[in-house]
Short mmCIF file of C-alpha atoms in Angstrom, two decimals:
data_model
loop_
_atom_site.label_atom_id
_atom_site.label_comp_id
_atom_site.label_asym_id
_atom_site.label_seq_id
_atom_site.Cartn_x
_atom_site.Cartn_y
_atom_site.Cartn_z
CA MET P 104 104.16 -59.51 -26.57
CA ARG P 105 105.73 -60.42 -23.21
CA PRO P 106 105.58 -57.90 -20.34
CA SER P 107 108.74 -55.84 -19.85
CA SER P 108 109.58 -57.74 -16.66
CA GLN P 109 110.09 -60.95 -18.72
CA ILE P 110 112.08 -59.54 -21.64
CA GLU P 111 115.56 -61.00 -22.03
CA ALA P 112 118.04 -58.13 -22.17
CA LYS P 113 121.62 -58.46 -23.40
CA CYS P 114 124.35 -55.99 -22.55
CA TRP P 115 125.95 -54.75 -25.78
CA LEU P 116 129.11 -53.66 -23.92
CA CYS P 117 129.96 -57.12 -22.54
CA PRO P 118 128.70 -60.72 -22.98
CA MET P 119 126.28 -60.66 -19.99
CA THR P 120 122.54 -61.32 -20.43
CA PHE P 121 119.74 -60.46 -17.99
CA ARG P 122 116.19 -61.65 -17.44
CA THR P 123 114.77 -58.15 -17.02
CA ARG P 124 115.47 -54.65 -18.25
CA ARG P 125 115.75 -53.51 -14.64
CA GLN P 126 118.67 -55.90 -14.14
CA LEU P 127 120.27 -54.58 -17.32
CA LYS P 128 119.85 -50.99 -16.11
CA ASN P 129 121.46 -51.84 -12.77
CA HIS P 130 124.32 -53.56 -14.62
CA LEU P 131 124.90 -50.57 -16.94
CA ALA P 132 124.83 -48.13 -14.00
CA ALA P 133 127.41 -50.07 -11.96
CA ALA P 134 131.13 -50.59 -12.53
CA PRO P 135 132.77 -51.27 -14.88
CA HIS P 136 130.34 -49.59 -17.33
CA LYS P 137 128.88 -46.64 -15.35
CA ARG P 138 126.90 -45.69 -18.46
CA LEU P 139 123.73 -44.23 -16.88
CA SER P 140 125.56 -41.40 -15.11
CA VAL P 141 124.11 -37.90 -15.10
CA ILE P 142 125.60 -34.54 -14.22
CA CYS P 143 124.49 -32.00 -11.65
CA VAL P 144 123.80 -28.80 -13.56
CA TRP P 145 123.98 -26.62 -10.43
CA CYS P 146 127.35 -27.58 -8.93
CA PRO P 147 130.24 -25.11 -9.47
CA GLU P 148 132.32 -27.86 -11.12
CA GLU P 149 131.37 -30.97 -13.07
CA LYS P 150 130.04 -33.75 -10.83
CA SER P 151 128.49 -36.97 -12.12
CA TYR P 152 126.14 -39.32 -10.31
CA ARG P 153 125.73 -43.02 -11.04
CA ARG P 154 121.94 -42.91 -11.59
CA MET P 155 119.19 -40.31 -11.62
CA VAL P 156 118.10 -41.39 -8.15
CA ASP P 157 121.58 -40.50 -6.82
CA LEU P 158 121.42 -37.09 -8.50
CA LYS P 159 117.99 -36.50 -7.01
CA GLU P 160 119.32 -37.26 -3.52
CA HIS P 161 122.22 -34.83 -4.08
CA VAL P 162 119.96 -32.07 -5.42
CA MET P 163 117.49 -32.39 -2.53
CA ALA P 164 120.39 -32.06 -0.07
CA HIS P 165 122.39 -29.29 -1.78
CA HIS P 166 120.26 -27.46 -4.37
CA ARG P 167 116.73 -27.49 -2.95
CA SER P 168 116.10 -23.83 -3.82
CA LYS P 169 116.97 -24.54 -7.49
CA ILE P 170 114.78 -27.63 -7.86
CA GLU P 171 111.78 -25.84 -6.39
CA LEU P 172 111.76 -23.63 -9.50
CA MET P 173 111.81 -26.59 -11.92
CA PRO P 174 108.88 -28.64 -13.30
CA TYR P 175 107.81 -31.59 -11.14
CA SER P 176 109.33 -34.21 -13.49
CA PHE P 177 112.69 -32.45 -13.88
CA LEU P 178 114.48 -35.18 -11.88
CA SER P 179 112.54 -38.11 -13.33
CA GLU P 180 114.49 -41.05 -14.72
CA ASN P 181 113.10 -40.31 -18.19
CA ASN P 182 114.28 -36.69 -18.04
CA GLY P 183 117.75 -37.84 -17.01
CA PHE P 184 118.46 -38.43 -20.70
CA TRP P 185 118.99 -34.68 -21.19
CA MET P 186 121.66 -34.64 -18.42
CA ALA P 187 123.21 -38.03 -19.27
CA ASN P 188 126.93 -38.42 -19.88
CA TYR P 189 126.20 -41.27 -22.34
CA PRO P 190 122.89 -40.33 -24.00
CA GLU P 191 122.98 -43.16 -26.57
CA THR P 192 123.29 -45.79 -23.84
CA TYR P 193 120.71 -44.02 -21.70
CA ALA P 194 118.16 -43.95 -24.54
CA LYS P 195 118.61 -47.67 -25.20
CA VAL P 196 117.34 -48.62 -21.74
CA ILE P 197 115.31 -45.62 -20.52
CA LEU P 198 112.75 -43.84 -22.68
CA PRO P 199 113.70 -40.13 -22.78
CA SER P 200 111.09 -37.56 -21.83
CA ASN P 201 109.53 -35.80 -24.82
CA GLU P 202 111.98 -33.24 -26.20
CA ASN P 203 109.22 -30.61 -26.30
CA SER P 204 108.11 -31.18 -22.71
CA GLN P 205 108.73 -28.43 -20.22
CA GLU P 206 111.07 -30.57 -18.09
CA ALA P 207 113.19 -31.55 -21.13
CA MET P 208 113.49 -27.95 -22.31
CA LYS P 209 114.43 -26.80 -18.80
CA ALA P 210 117.06 -29.57 -18.56
CA ARG P 211 118.67 -28.52 -21.86
CA ILE P 212 118.70 -24.87 -20.77
CA GLU P 213 120.30 -25.78 -17.43
CA VAL P 214 122.94 -27.95 -19.12
CA LEU P 215 123.83 -25.15 -21.57
CA GLU P 216 124.04 -22.61 -18.73
CA PHE P 217 126.23 -25.06 -16.80
CA LEU P 218 128.56 -25.43 -19.82
CA ASN P 219 128.85 -21.63 -20.13
CA ARG P 220 129.62 -21.32 -16.40
CA VAL P 221 132.14 -24.18 -16.01
CA ASP P 222 135.33 -24.18 -18.07
CA ASN P 223 136.79 -27.67 -17.64
CA THR P 224 133.99 -30.09 -18.57
CA ASN P 225 134.48 -33.58 -19.99
CA ARG P 226 132.23 -32.86 -22.96
CA LYS P 227 131.90 -29.67 -24.99
CA LYS P 228 128.64 -27.99 -25.97
CA GLU P 229 128.68 -29.54 -29.46
CA GLU P 230 129.01 -33.05 -27.98
CA TRP P 231 126.03 -32.47 -25.66
CA THR P 232 123.77 -31.13 -28.41
CA LEU P 233 124.79 -33.98 -30.73
CA GLY P 234 123.97 -36.50 -27.99
CA TRP P 235 120.48 -35.00 -27.65
CA LYS P 236 119.84 -35.84 -31.30
CA CYS P 237 119.87 -39.53 -30.49
CA PRO P 238 118.55 -41.51 -33.49
CA LYS P 239 114.84 -42.42 -33.21
CA GLU P 240 115.58 -46.07 -34.13
CA MET P 241 117.70 -46.38 -31.00
CA VAL P 242 114.84 -45.30 -28.75
CA LYS P 243 112.28 -47.67 -30.36
CA GLY P 244 113.53 -50.64 -28.36
CA THR P 245 112.69 -48.89 -25.10
CA GLN P 246 108.97 -48.62 -25.79
CA GLU P 247 108.32 -51.66 -23.58
CA GLU P 248 110.12 -49.97 -20.69
CA GLU P 249 108.07 -48.82 -17.75
CA VAL P 250 107.49 -45.08 -17.97
CA GLU P 251 107.13 -43.17 -14.71
CA SER P 252 104.01 -41.23 -15.60
CA GLU P 253 100.85 -42.97 -16.76
CA LYS P 254 98.63 -41.47 -19.42
CA PRO P 255 95.15 -40.63 -18.06
CA ASN P 256 92.43 -42.81 -19.59
CA GLY P 257 89.83 -40.04 -19.57
CA SER P 258 87.69 -41.48 -16.80
CA TYR P 259 87.52 -40.25 -13.22
CA SER P 260 88.94 -42.42 -10.46
CA PRO P 261 88.76 -41.37 -6.79
CA THR P 262 91.75 -43.59 -5.96
CA ARG P 263 93.91 -42.45 -8.89
CA PRO P 264 93.08 -38.78 -9.61
CA THR P 265 94.57 -36.95 -12.56
CA ILE P 266 97.71 -35.03 -11.65
CA TYR P 267 98.48 -31.79 -13.44
CA GLU P 268 102.25 -31.38 -13.39
CA GLY P 269 102.28 -27.68 -14.26
CA LEU P 270 100.34 -26.73 -11.14
CA ALA P 271 102.38 -26.35 -7.97
CA LEU P 272 101.44 -24.99 -4.57
CA GLN P 273 103.41 -21.81 -4.11
CA GLN P 274 102.00 -20.51 -0.83
CA LEU P 275 99.40 -21.58 1.72
CA THR P 276 98.32 -19.17 4.42
CA LEU P 277 95.99 -20.29 7.18
CA GLY P 278 94.23 -17.77 9.41
CA LEU P 279 91.31 -17.61 11.81
CA GLY P 280 88.78 -16.16 9.38
CA ASP P 281 89.84 -17.49 6.03
CA SER P 282 92.35 -19.66 4.26
CA THR P 283 94.22 -18.67 1.16
CA ALA P 284 96.03 -20.95 -1.26
CA ILE P 285 97.98 -19.50 -4.15
CA PHE P 286 98.82 -21.87 -6.98
CA LYS P 287 101.36 -20.88 -9.57
CA LEU P 288 101.44 -22.51 -12.99
CA ASP P 289 104.88 -23.06 -14.47
CA LEU P 290 103.72 -20.96 -17.41
CA GLY P 291 103.76 -17.93 -15.10
CA VAL P 292 100.02 -17.62 -14.51
CA SER P 293 98.84 -17.36 -10.91
CA ILE P 294 95.44 -18.55 -9.73
CA ARG P 295 94.15 -17.56 -6.30
CA PHE P 296 91.63 -19.67 -4.41
CA LEU P 297 89.94 -18.19 -1.36
CA TYR P 298 88.25 -20.49 1.11
CA ASP P 299 86.05 -19.16 3.89
CA PRO P 300 85.05 -21.96 6.28
CA PHE P 301 82.17 -19.84 7.68
CA GLU P 302 80.28 -19.45 4.38
#
């Protein structure tokens, strides 16, 4: 099997062919297709962004307080499937995050809340939920695609430590006598670590 960087990729919306999937993704995101667009679930009216990276830039500038409450991978390219305007196209070129993952469930909840809050959307609730049931055969072709997160191989590496996505630093307080770090798991469990440098 050839690496994904050498796979010939044909656009099914026009006659163009590309040497890499990345080139195909860029083509599908640009005009005239604009088929990798995603919505912002926190804007007061429907706003679409060309790619997930554009949405991420918007969210960091305008909705930072909202994203701080979401799982780390909420704005990953893979999770963009759940906020995609064209989920079938999205799934053909970008492997969707697991539907049972915390970031995917949060994305679906945010989209549904957005639809309840905003009256004049391009797609209705039924269209969104139908799009999320993208046929499994359609996603099979994306298995060669680079996925953002790597699966740990079970061995320790000092240069590539295991990252636990559910653990996020909530508060860090530094003082003269001790230091306190409070970590909050997305599941709602708090763990407190006390560090005394004089022990």
